[in-house]
Short mmCIF file of C-alpha atoms and ligand atoms in Angstrom, two decimals:
data_model
loop_
_atom_site.label_atom_id
_atom_site.label_comp_id
_atom_site.label_asym_id
_atom_site.label_seq_id
_atom_site.Cartn_x
_atom_site.Cartn_y
_atom_site.Cartn_z
CA MET A 1 2.87 -25.38 -3.84
CA SER A 2 5.19 -28.15 -3.30
CA ASP A 3 6.03 -29.10 -6.93
CA TYR A 4 8.61 -26.32 -7.65
CA LYS A 5 11.78 -27.40 -9.22
CA LEU A 6 15.39 -26.41 -9.16
CA GLY A 7 17.29 -25.15 -12.18
CA LEU A 8 17.16 -22.21 -14.78
CA ASP A 9 15.17 -24.56 -17.30
CA TYR A 10 12.22 -24.73 -14.87
CA ALA A 11 12.37 -20.96 -14.20
CA LYS A 12 12.19 -20.37 -18.09
CA GLN A 13 9.34 -22.82 -18.39
CA GLN A 14 7.26 -21.13 -15.73
CA ASP A 15 7.68 -17.75 -17.50
CA ALA A 16 6.81 -19.43 -20.85
CA LEU A 17 3.47 -20.76 -19.22
CA ASP A 18 2.74 -17.44 -17.35
CA GLU A 19 -0.11 -15.69 -18.90
CA LEU A 20 0.84 -12.44 -17.45
CA SER A 21 4.56 -12.47 -18.72
CA SER A 22 3.88 -10.07 -21.45
CA TYR A 23 3.16 -7.17 -18.92
CA ARG A 24 6.73 -7.01 -18.33
CA GLN A 25 7.36 -5.64 -21.77
CA GLN A 26 5.02 -2.79 -20.75
CA PHE A 27 7.37 -1.50 -18.13
CA HIS A 28 10.84 0.25 -18.25
CA ILE A 29 13.34 -2.06 -16.49
CA PRO A 30 16.30 -0.20 -15.04
CA LYS A 31 19.63 -1.23 -16.55
CA ASP A 32 23.27 -1.30 -15.31
CA LYS A 33 26.14 0.82 -16.74
CA ASN A 34 26.44 -1.97 -19.33
CA GLY A 35 22.95 -1.85 -20.40
CA ASN A 36 21.95 -5.02 -18.91
CA GLU A 37 18.66 -5.25 -17.17
CA LEU A 38 18.84 -5.16 -13.32
CA ILE A 39 16.97 -7.63 -11.34
CA TYR A 40 14.46 -5.24 -9.79
CA LEU A 41 12.79 -6.57 -6.55
CA CYS A 42 11.96 -3.30 -5.00
CA GLY A 43 8.27 -2.62 -6.15
CA ASN A 44 7.69 -2.50 -2.40
CA SER A 45 9.41 0.63 -2.10
CA LEU A 46 9.09 2.29 -5.66
CA GLY A 47 7.24 0.55 -8.57
CA LEU A 48 8.69 0.68 -12.15
CA GLN A 49 7.38 3.18 -14.79
CA PRO A 50 4.79 1.74 -17.17
CA LYS A 51 5.87 2.66 -20.81
CA SER A 52 2.45 4.21 -21.25
CA THR A 53 2.90 6.76 -18.45
CA LYS A 54 4.75 9.31 -20.82
CA ASP A 55 1.90 9.32 -23.15
CA TYR A 56 -0.88 9.74 -20.34
CA ILE A 57 1.03 12.69 -18.92
CA ASN A 58 1.91 14.14 -22.33
CA GLN A 59 -1.70 14.24 -23.22
CA GLU A 60 -2.17 16.49 -20.42
CA LEU A 61 0.85 18.70 -21.09
CA GLU A 62 -0.41 19.11 -24.60
CA ASP A 63 -3.82 20.17 -23.49
CA TRP A 64 -2.34 22.56 -21.09
CA ALA A 65 -0.18 23.93 -23.84
CA ASN A 66 -3.02 24.15 -26.28
CA LEU A 67 -5.96 25.10 -24.06
CA GLY A 68 -4.61 26.85 -20.96
CA VAL A 69 -7.22 27.25 -18.46
CA GLU A 70 -10.05 25.83 -20.88
CA GLY A 71 -8.43 22.59 -20.49
CA HIS A 72 -10.47 22.29 -17.02
CA THR A 73 -13.52 21.55 -19.33
CA GLU A 74 -12.18 21.17 -22.78
CA ALA A 75 -9.18 18.88 -22.44
CA LYS A 76 -9.46 15.37 -23.89
CA ASN A 77 -9.93 14.23 -20.19
CA PRO A 78 -11.38 17.31 -18.63
CA TRP A 79 -9.35 18.28 -15.42
CA LEU A 80 -12.35 19.34 -13.30
CA PRO A 81 -13.76 15.82 -12.97
CA TYR A 82 -10.20 14.21 -13.73
CA HIS A 83 -10.18 12.45 -10.15
CA GLU A 84 -13.52 10.70 -11.16
CA PHE A 85 -11.71 8.86 -14.10
CA LEU A 86 -9.81 7.00 -11.42
CA THR A 87 -12.73 5.84 -9.29
CA GLU A 88 -14.16 2.89 -10.76
CA ALA A 89 -10.49 1.08 -11.21
CA THR A 90 -9.64 2.02 -7.78
CA ALA A 91 -12.85 0.80 -6.21
CA LYS A 92 -12.30 -2.42 -7.95
CA LEU A 93 -8.81 -2.77 -7.08
CA VAL A 94 -9.31 -2.34 -3.47
CA GLY A 95 -12.79 -4.05 -3.12
CA ALA A 96 -14.70 -0.95 -2.38
CA LYS A 97 -17.55 0.81 -3.86
CA PRO A 98 -17.06 3.89 -5.97
CA ILE A 99 -18.64 6.17 -3.40
CA GLU A 100 -16.02 4.86 -0.82
CA VAL A 101 -12.76 5.85 -2.59
CA VAL A 102 -10.87 9.00 -3.69
CA THR A 103 -7.48 9.89 -4.74
CA MET A 104 -5.91 12.78 -3.17
CA ASN A 105 -3.11 14.27 -1.13
CA SER A 106 -0.29 12.20 -0.03
CA LEU A 107 -0.42 9.28 2.40
CA THR A 108 0.49 10.53 5.76
CA ALA A 109 -1.56 13.65 4.91
CA ASN A 110 -4.49 11.62 4.43
CA LEU A 111 -3.86 9.36 7.53
CA HIS A 112 -4.23 12.86 9.48
CA PHE A 113 -7.39 13.78 7.54
CA MET A 114 -8.87 10.32 8.56
CA MET A 115 -8.06 10.79 12.09
CA VAL A 116 -9.68 14.27 12.21
CA SER A 117 -12.97 12.32 11.58
CA PHE A 118 -12.35 8.89 13.05
CA TYR A 119 -10.18 9.69 16.18
CA LYS A 120 -12.53 11.46 18.37
CA PRO A 121 -11.01 11.32 21.87
CA THR A 122 -12.87 11.66 25.04
CA LYS A 123 -11.59 11.88 28.64
CA GLU A 124 -12.37 8.06 28.98
CA ARG A 125 -11.69 6.86 25.58
CA TYR A 126 -8.68 8.33 23.91
CA LYS A 127 -5.95 5.59 23.32
CA ILE A 128 -4.79 4.44 19.83
CA VAL A 129 -3.46 0.94 19.23
CA ILE A 130 -0.88 0.46 16.27
CA GLU A 131 1.51 -2.33 15.70
CA SER A 132 4.99 -1.91 17.65
CA ASP A 133 6.93 -1.96 14.38
CA ALA A 134 4.46 0.28 12.39
CA PHE A 135 6.11 2.40 9.70
CA PRO A 136 7.59 5.45 11.43
CA SER A 137 5.33 7.90 9.60
CA ASP A 138 2.34 6.13 10.86
CA LYS A 139 3.79 6.20 14.49
CA TYR A 140 4.71 9.79 14.27
CA ALA A 141 1.24 10.71 12.68
CA VAL A 142 -0.79 8.97 15.68
CA GLU A 143 1.57 10.25 18.35
CA SER A 144 1.00 13.85 17.03
CA GLN A 145 -2.61 13.35 16.93
CA LEU A 146 -2.54 12.28 20.70
CA ARG A 147 -0.56 15.44 21.46
CA HIS A 148 -2.61 17.50 19.37
CA HIS A 149 -5.54 16.48 21.63
CA GLY A 150 -3.78 17.13 24.78
CA TYR A 151 -2.80 13.45 25.67
CA ASP A 152 0.49 12.12 26.52
CA ASP A 153 1.86 10.41 23.41
CA LYS A 154 3.43 7.49 25.52
CA GLU A 155 0.68 6.84 27.69
CA GLY A 156 -1.94 7.10 24.94
CA LEU A 157 -0.35 4.73 22.60
CA ILE A 158 -0.73 0.96 23.00
CA LEU A 159 1.56 -1.11 20.99
CA TRP A 160 0.55 -4.44 19.61
CA LYS A 161 3.91 -6.51 20.01
CA PRO A 162 5.32 -9.62 18.79
CA ARG A 163 6.21 -11.97 21.57
CA ASP A 164 9.77 -12.25 22.71
CA GLY A 165 11.82 -14.24 20.00
CA GLU A 166 9.13 -13.71 17.41
CA GLU A 167 8.55 -11.33 14.61
CA LEU A 168 5.02 -11.87 13.65
CA LEU A 169 1.92 -10.45 15.50
CA ARG A 170 -0.61 -12.82 16.97
CA TYR A 171 -4.28 -11.88 17.04
CA GLU A 172 -4.78 -13.30 20.58
CA ASP A 173 -2.31 -10.58 21.71
CA LEU A 174 -4.58 -7.96 20.09
CA GLU A 175 -7.63 -9.58 21.73
CA ALA A 176 -5.94 -9.30 25.10
CA ILE A 177 -5.12 -5.68 24.51
CA LEU A 178 -8.76 -4.99 23.85
CA GLU A 179 -9.93 -7.03 26.56
CA ALA A 180 -7.91 -5.13 29.08
CA HIS A 181 -8.26 -1.68 27.43
CA GLY A 182 -11.14 -1.60 25.07
CA ASN A 183 -13.18 0.99 26.62
CA GLU A 184 -10.22 3.34 26.78
CA ILE A 185 -9.24 2.79 23.02
CA ALA A 186 -10.67 5.42 20.55
CA LEU A 187 -8.84 4.04 17.40
CA VAL A 188 -7.21 0.75 16.23
CA MET A 189 -4.94 1.86 13.28
CA ILE A 190 -2.91 -0.90 11.81
CA GLY A 191 -0.44 -1.34 8.81
CA GLY A 192 -2.53 -3.79 6.75
CA VAL A 193 0.52 -5.19 5.25
CA ASN A 194 3.49 -4.76 7.55
CA TYR A 195 6.23 -2.91 5.78
CA TYR A 196 8.93 -4.81 7.68
CA THR A 197 7.64 -8.42 7.97
CA GLY A 198 5.28 -8.40 5.10
CA GLN A 199 2.60 -9.95 7.35
CA PHE A 200 -0.89 -9.32 5.69
CA PHE A 201 -3.53 -8.97 8.58
CA ASP A 202 -7.06 -10.27 8.46
CA PHE A 203 -8.82 -6.83 8.21
CA LYS A 204 -12.33 -8.21 8.92
CA ARG A 205 -11.09 -9.93 12.04
CA ILE A 206 -9.36 -6.98 13.41
CA THR A 207 -12.17 -4.56 12.43
CA GLU A 208 -14.78 -6.63 14.14
CA LEU A 209 -12.76 -6.98 17.26
CA GLY A 210 -12.18 -3.25 17.37
CA HIS A 211 -15.86 -2.50 16.69
CA SER A 212 -16.98 -4.85 19.31
CA TYR A 213 -15.37 -2.61 21.77
CA GLY A 214 -16.81 0.76 20.27
CA CYS A 215 -13.34 1.60 18.70
CA LYS A 216 -12.92 2.99 15.24
CA VAL A 217 -10.69 0.95 12.87
CA GLY A 218 -8.48 2.08 10.15
CA PHE A 219 -5.79 0.60 8.06
CA ASP A 220 -2.72 1.81 6.14
CA CYS A 221 -2.57 -0.03 2.88
CA ALA A 222 0.66 1.32 1.58
CA HIS A 223 1.86 -2.24 1.12
CA GLY A 224 -1.40 -3.64 0.36
CA ALA A 225 -2.72 -1.78 -2.52
CA GLY A 226 -2.04 -3.47 -5.79
CA ASN A 227 -0.35 -6.16 -3.94
CA VAL A 228 -3.07 -8.26 -2.26
CA ASN A 229 -6.73 -8.56 -2.29
CA LEU A 230 -7.87 -5.96 0.07
CA ASP A 231 -11.72 -6.38 0.21
CA LEU A 232 -12.15 -3.11 2.05
CA HIS A 233 -15.85 -2.77 2.03
CA ASN A 234 -16.56 -6.26 3.30
CA SER A 235 -13.85 -5.88 5.91
CA GLY A 236 -16.03 -3.07 7.52
CA ALA A 237 -13.16 -0.84 8.37
CA ASP A 238 -13.90 2.69 8.94
CA PHE A 239 -11.16 4.13 6.77
CA ALA A 240 -8.05 3.09 4.81
CA VAL A 241 -5.28 5.02 3.19
CA TRP A 242 -2.49 4.06 0.78
CA CYS A 243 0.21 5.40 -1.63
CA THR A 244 0.21 4.82 -5.37
CA TYR A 245 4.21 4.83 -5.91
CA LYS A 246 4.87 1.15 -4.70
CA TYR A 247 2.67 -1.48 -6.25
CA LEU A 248 0.57 0.99 -8.22
CA ASN A 249 3.65 2.13 -10.17
CA SER A 250 2.68 5.72 -10.42
CA GLY A 251 5.88 7.61 -9.79
CA PRO A 252 7.90 8.85 -6.83
CA GLY A 253 5.71 10.88 -4.43
CA SER A 254 2.51 10.35 -6.22
CA LEU A 255 -0.88 10.83 -4.62
CA SER A 256 -2.46 8.77 -2.20
CA GLY A 257 -5.74 6.66 -2.33
CA CYS A 258 -8.33 6.89 0.57
CA PHE A 259 -11.19 4.81 1.53
CA VAL A 260 -14.01 5.89 3.87
CA HIS A 261 -16.54 3.20 4.50
CA GLU A 262 -20.13 3.62 2.87
CA ARG A 263 -21.81 3.79 6.32
CA HIS A 264 -20.07 7.25 6.89
CA ALA A 265 -20.87 8.46 3.40
CA TYR A 266 -23.91 10.69 4.18
CA ASP A 267 -22.73 11.77 7.71
CA LYS A 268 -22.55 15.48 7.54
CA ASN A 269 -21.83 15.61 11.41
CA LEU A 270 -18.63 13.95 11.05
CA ASN A 271 -15.64 16.32 12.08
CA ARG A 272 -13.55 16.83 9.11
CA PHE A 273 -11.22 19.52 7.59
CA THR A 274 -12.61 20.86 4.44
CA GLY A 275 -11.83 22.97 1.32
CA TRP A 276 -13.66 23.79 -1.91
CA TRP A 277 -13.09 20.39 -3.38
CA SER A 278 -15.18 18.83 -0.65
CA HIS A 279 -18.02 21.06 -1.46
CA ASN A 280 -20.98 20.09 -3.68
CA LYS A 281 -19.91 20.07 -7.46
CA GLN A 282 -22.93 21.89 -8.64
CA THR A 283 -22.34 24.87 -6.61
CA ARG A 284 -18.56 24.76 -6.12
CA PHE A 285 -18.00 27.71 -8.47
CA ASN A 286 -20.76 29.78 -7.15
CA MET A 287 -18.35 31.25 -4.94
CA ARG A 288 -20.46 32.70 -2.15
CA HIS A 289 -22.54 29.56 -1.56
CA GLU A 290 -22.48 28.12 2.05
CA PHE A 291 -20.61 24.98 2.44
CA ASP A 292 -22.27 21.78 1.36
CA VAL A 293 -20.32 18.70 1.83
CA LEU A 294 -20.23 16.03 -0.94
CA PRO A 295 -21.29 12.51 -0.08
CA GLY A 296 -18.75 9.74 0.01
CA ALA A 297 -14.84 9.82 0.27
CA GLU A 298 -15.04 12.77 -2.19
CA GLY A 299 -16.17 14.76 0.55
CA TRP A 300 -12.72 14.63 2.29
CA GLN A 301 -10.97 16.25 -0.83
CA LEU A 302 -9.63 19.83 -0.18
CA SER A 303 -7.85 21.06 -3.20
CA ASN A 304 -8.14 20.95 -7.09
CA PRO A 305 -5.82 17.98 -7.76
CA PRO A 306 -2.51 17.84 -9.56
CA ILE A 307 -3.51 16.43 -12.97
CA LEU A 308 -0.01 15.26 -13.94
CA SER A 309 0.26 12.94 -11.05
CA MET A 310 -3.31 11.72 -11.68
CA ALA A 311 -2.38 10.96 -15.32
CA ALA A 312 0.43 8.60 -14.18
CA ILE A 313 -2.01 6.91 -11.78
CA LYS A 314 -4.53 6.54 -14.63
CA ALA A 315 -1.86 4.90 -16.74
CA SER A 316 -1.19 2.36 -13.95
CA LEU A 317 -4.82 1.64 -12.97
CA ASP A 318 -5.78 1.06 -16.64
CA MET A 319 -3.28 -1.53 -16.65
CA PHE A 320 -4.52 -3.10 -13.35
CA ASN A 321 -7.99 -2.89 -14.60
CA ASP A 322 -6.96 -4.90 -17.61
CA VAL A 323 -5.23 -7.64 -15.48
CA GLY A 324 -7.51 -7.74 -12.44
CA ILE A 325 -6.25 -8.26 -8.83
CA LYS A 326 -7.52 -12.07 -8.93
CA LYS A 327 -5.08 -12.91 -11.64
CA LEU A 328 -2.29 -10.86 -10.28
CA THR A 329 -2.58 -12.45 -6.73
CA GLU A 330 -2.76 -16.03 -8.37
CA LYS A 331 0.60 -15.18 -10.08
CA SER A 332 1.97 -13.53 -7.10
CA LYS A 333 1.49 -16.47 -4.80
CA LYS A 334 3.15 -18.90 -7.29
CA LEU A 335 6.06 -16.35 -7.83
CA THR A 336 6.80 -15.63 -4.17
CA GLY A 337 6.15 -19.41 -3.41
CA TYR A 338 9.03 -20.31 -5.66
CA PHE A 339 11.22 -17.51 -4.34
CA GLU A 340 10.63 -19.00 -0.85
CA PHE A 341 11.42 -22.48 -2.12
CA LEU A 342 14.71 -21.58 -3.62
CA LEU A 343 15.87 -19.49 -0.51
CA LYS A 344 15.07 -22.32 1.74
CA GLN A 345 17.54 -24.36 -0.59
CA LEU A 346 20.38 -22.12 0.75
CA GLY A 347 19.78 -23.61 4.12
CA GLU A 348 17.76 -22.84 7.00
CA ASP A 349 20.82 -22.25 9.23
CA THR A 350 21.85 -19.41 6.89
CA ILE A 351 18.63 -17.82 5.83
CA ARG A 352 15.38 -17.09 7.88
CA ILE A 353 12.38 -15.65 6.17
CA ILE A 354 10.40 -13.84 8.75
CA THR A 355 7.30 -13.17 6.46
CA PRO A 356 4.50 -15.60 7.01
CA GLU A 357 4.73 -18.84 5.37
CA ASN A 358 0.79 -18.96 4.70
CA PRO A 359 0.44 -17.34 1.27
CA ASP A 360 -2.86 -15.90 2.50
CA GLU A 361 -1.08 -13.94 5.16
CA ARG A 362 1.35 -12.24 2.91
CA GLY A 363 1.72 -10.47 -0.35
CA CYS A 364 4.70 -10.85 -2.60
CA GLN A 365 7.33 -9.38 -0.31
CA LEU A 366 9.73 -11.62 1.53
CA SER A 367 11.68 -10.30 4.38
CA ILE A 368 14.94 -12.14 4.63
CA GLN A 369 17.39 -12.35 7.60
CA VAL A 370 20.71 -13.76 6.82
CA LEU A 371 22.61 -15.12 9.72
CA ASN A 372 25.61 -12.83 10.87
CA ALA A 373 25.00 -10.61 8.02
CA ASP A 374 25.03 -6.73 7.97
CA LYS A 375 24.34 -4.32 5.11
CA LYS A 376 27.48 -5.30 3.33
CA LEU A 377 25.54 -8.20 2.04
CA HIS A 378 22.84 -6.04 0.74
CA ASP A 379 25.58 -3.70 -0.89
CA LYS A 380 27.14 -6.79 -2.56
CA LEU A 381 23.74 -7.80 -4.03
CA THR A 382 23.30 -4.22 -5.33
CA GLU A 383 26.90 -4.53 -6.98
CA ALA A 384 25.71 -7.82 -8.57
CA GLY A 385 22.72 -6.25 -10.20
CA VAL A 386 19.81 -7.01 -7.61
CA ILE A 387 17.89 -4.07 -6.60
CA SER A 388 16.35 -4.99 -3.10
CA ASP A 389 16.08 -2.95 0.07
CA TRP A 390 17.72 -3.07 3.40
CA ARG A 391 15.89 -2.38 6.62
CA GLU A 392 17.62 -2.01 9.96
CA PRO A 393 18.60 -3.85 12.02
CA ASP A 394 18.96 -7.04 9.72
CA VAL A 395 16.41 -7.59 7.01
CA ILE A 396 16.63 -7.53 3.24
CA ARG A 397 13.12 -7.06 1.85
CA CYS A 398 12.47 -8.33 -1.63
CA ALA A 399 9.25 -8.16 -3.71
CA PRO A 400 8.84 -10.09 -6.91
CA VAL A 401 6.07 -8.06 -8.31
CA PRO A 402 3.90 -10.28 -10.58
CA LEU A 403 3.27 -7.55 -13.08
CA TYR A 404 6.66 -7.16 -14.18
CA ASN A 405 8.95 -9.72 -12.41
CA SER A 406 9.71 -13.30 -13.70
CA PHE A 407 10.47 -16.47 -12.47
CA GLU A 408 13.83 -16.07 -14.15
CA ASP A 409 14.44 -12.84 -12.08
CA VAL A 410 13.87 -14.90 -8.83
CA TYR A 411 15.98 -17.70 -10.09
CA ARG A 412 18.91 -15.26 -10.95
CA MET A 413 18.66 -13.37 -7.63
CA VAL A 414 18.85 -16.61 -5.45
CA GLU A 415 21.88 -17.81 -7.52
CA LYS A 416 23.47 -14.32 -6.95
CA MET A 417 22.79 -14.56 -3.21
CA LYS A 418 24.21 -17.94 -3.27
CA ALA A 419 27.48 -16.95 -4.77
CA ILE A 420 27.90 -13.98 -2.38
CA LEU A 421 27.28 -16.29 0.69
CA ASN A 422 29.92 -18.85 -0.56
C1 LIG B 1 3.35 1.79 5.45
C2 LIG B 1 3.72 3.21 5.18
N1 LIG B 1 3.11 4.33 5.88
C3 LIG B 1 3.35 5.63 5.47
C4 LIG B 1 4.34 5.91 4.52
C5 LIG B 1 4.58 7.25 4.14
O1 LIG B 1 4.29 7.64 3.02
P1 LIG B 1 4.12 9.25 2.43
O2 LIG B 1 5.70 9.83 2.47
O3 LIG B 1 3.76 9.13 1.13
O4 LIG B 1 3.34 10.01 3.44
C6 LIG B 1 5.10 4.82 3.92
C7 LIG B 1 6.18 5.12 2.88
O5 LIG B 1 6.89 4.26 2.39
C8 LIG B 1 4.82 3.56 4.30
O6 LIG B 1 5.42 2.52 3.64
#
């Protein structure tokens, strides 16, 4: 969009025109010591709390207090099938079929469970490809899988790297990796939206490439779920995992989402770790029954899930379901484009945005490098009431989240940055 304008009036005008602006009132916005709202641009790290979350959790606390164990079947939202209440909205949000998604465990744990099923190394084909700047937990997880299967984690890991002097990854370089090593690679596992640069990858292209060489393909969508239109089913990916505490606003350390493509839904021969929650619901409590795996993503569950965390996820998903990812991404593109426009006014010799310029190749996050800056700049921004995050060596990540950030937030952030730089 090239018709952005400077000035606070323009920002206010855009907020007045924004049909999603009322959602901000549905969140608790953190305040400074004097009770003034902070400019919170950190939804890429921890999303804000919807005001409705407390009621959703209180409902379960009350049912627990009043019903004890009977709540499993008698609670207003019975706990035995509680995870099913999240299925439809989750599927819609990530572009999947209901049979393909489940909410369970934490993110890194789910990544391991997916690799139990989709990383099946052989003597000839055992390598794993990830981005060179993958989130550390993902890198540690794949390295430990290599070691677990008896392979050297340096030799077995292939890094998809940016070219010298660049930050973003090029598909041609991934193609070259597969051309050279395709028949040695068992798994391509990519952070769907890179946590550092904010680059949103073309899942379908990567999946088709990986599959054409006989590799399995999975994505970590921690920075994608609730931020971009994921279209997981059509991408053809074998699996995906994400957390719900960033863009999905479900509280610190909340549960993870998991996608397993429909073509694996009825495959009982897939290697997997199991527990009683992966067993057939009809006979689960018939304790001596032989194991009978559930079809679809539910068949990867292990344990009966934490209802209080799920209640917070339900509160958030109900809101996402109400807005829809289409409207959210439309606003997101406008808001982030406006942020980019204002940052560029600071002078391209001062500010460098390493996130892709193409709105289809990013979500709401912009990763900003400021020339000759160090963490002190970030600290000054924090003192000035802007909550963003700093990633070594020199990047400030800011995410104007379309559900609760305003054009005025973005305007004020850049004004504060300008004042600090001057
Ligand atoms: C891309 C990515 N992967 C993995 C993780 C680790 O998540 P968890 O601690 O929930 O396992 C994070 C956390 O921020 C992340 O951003």
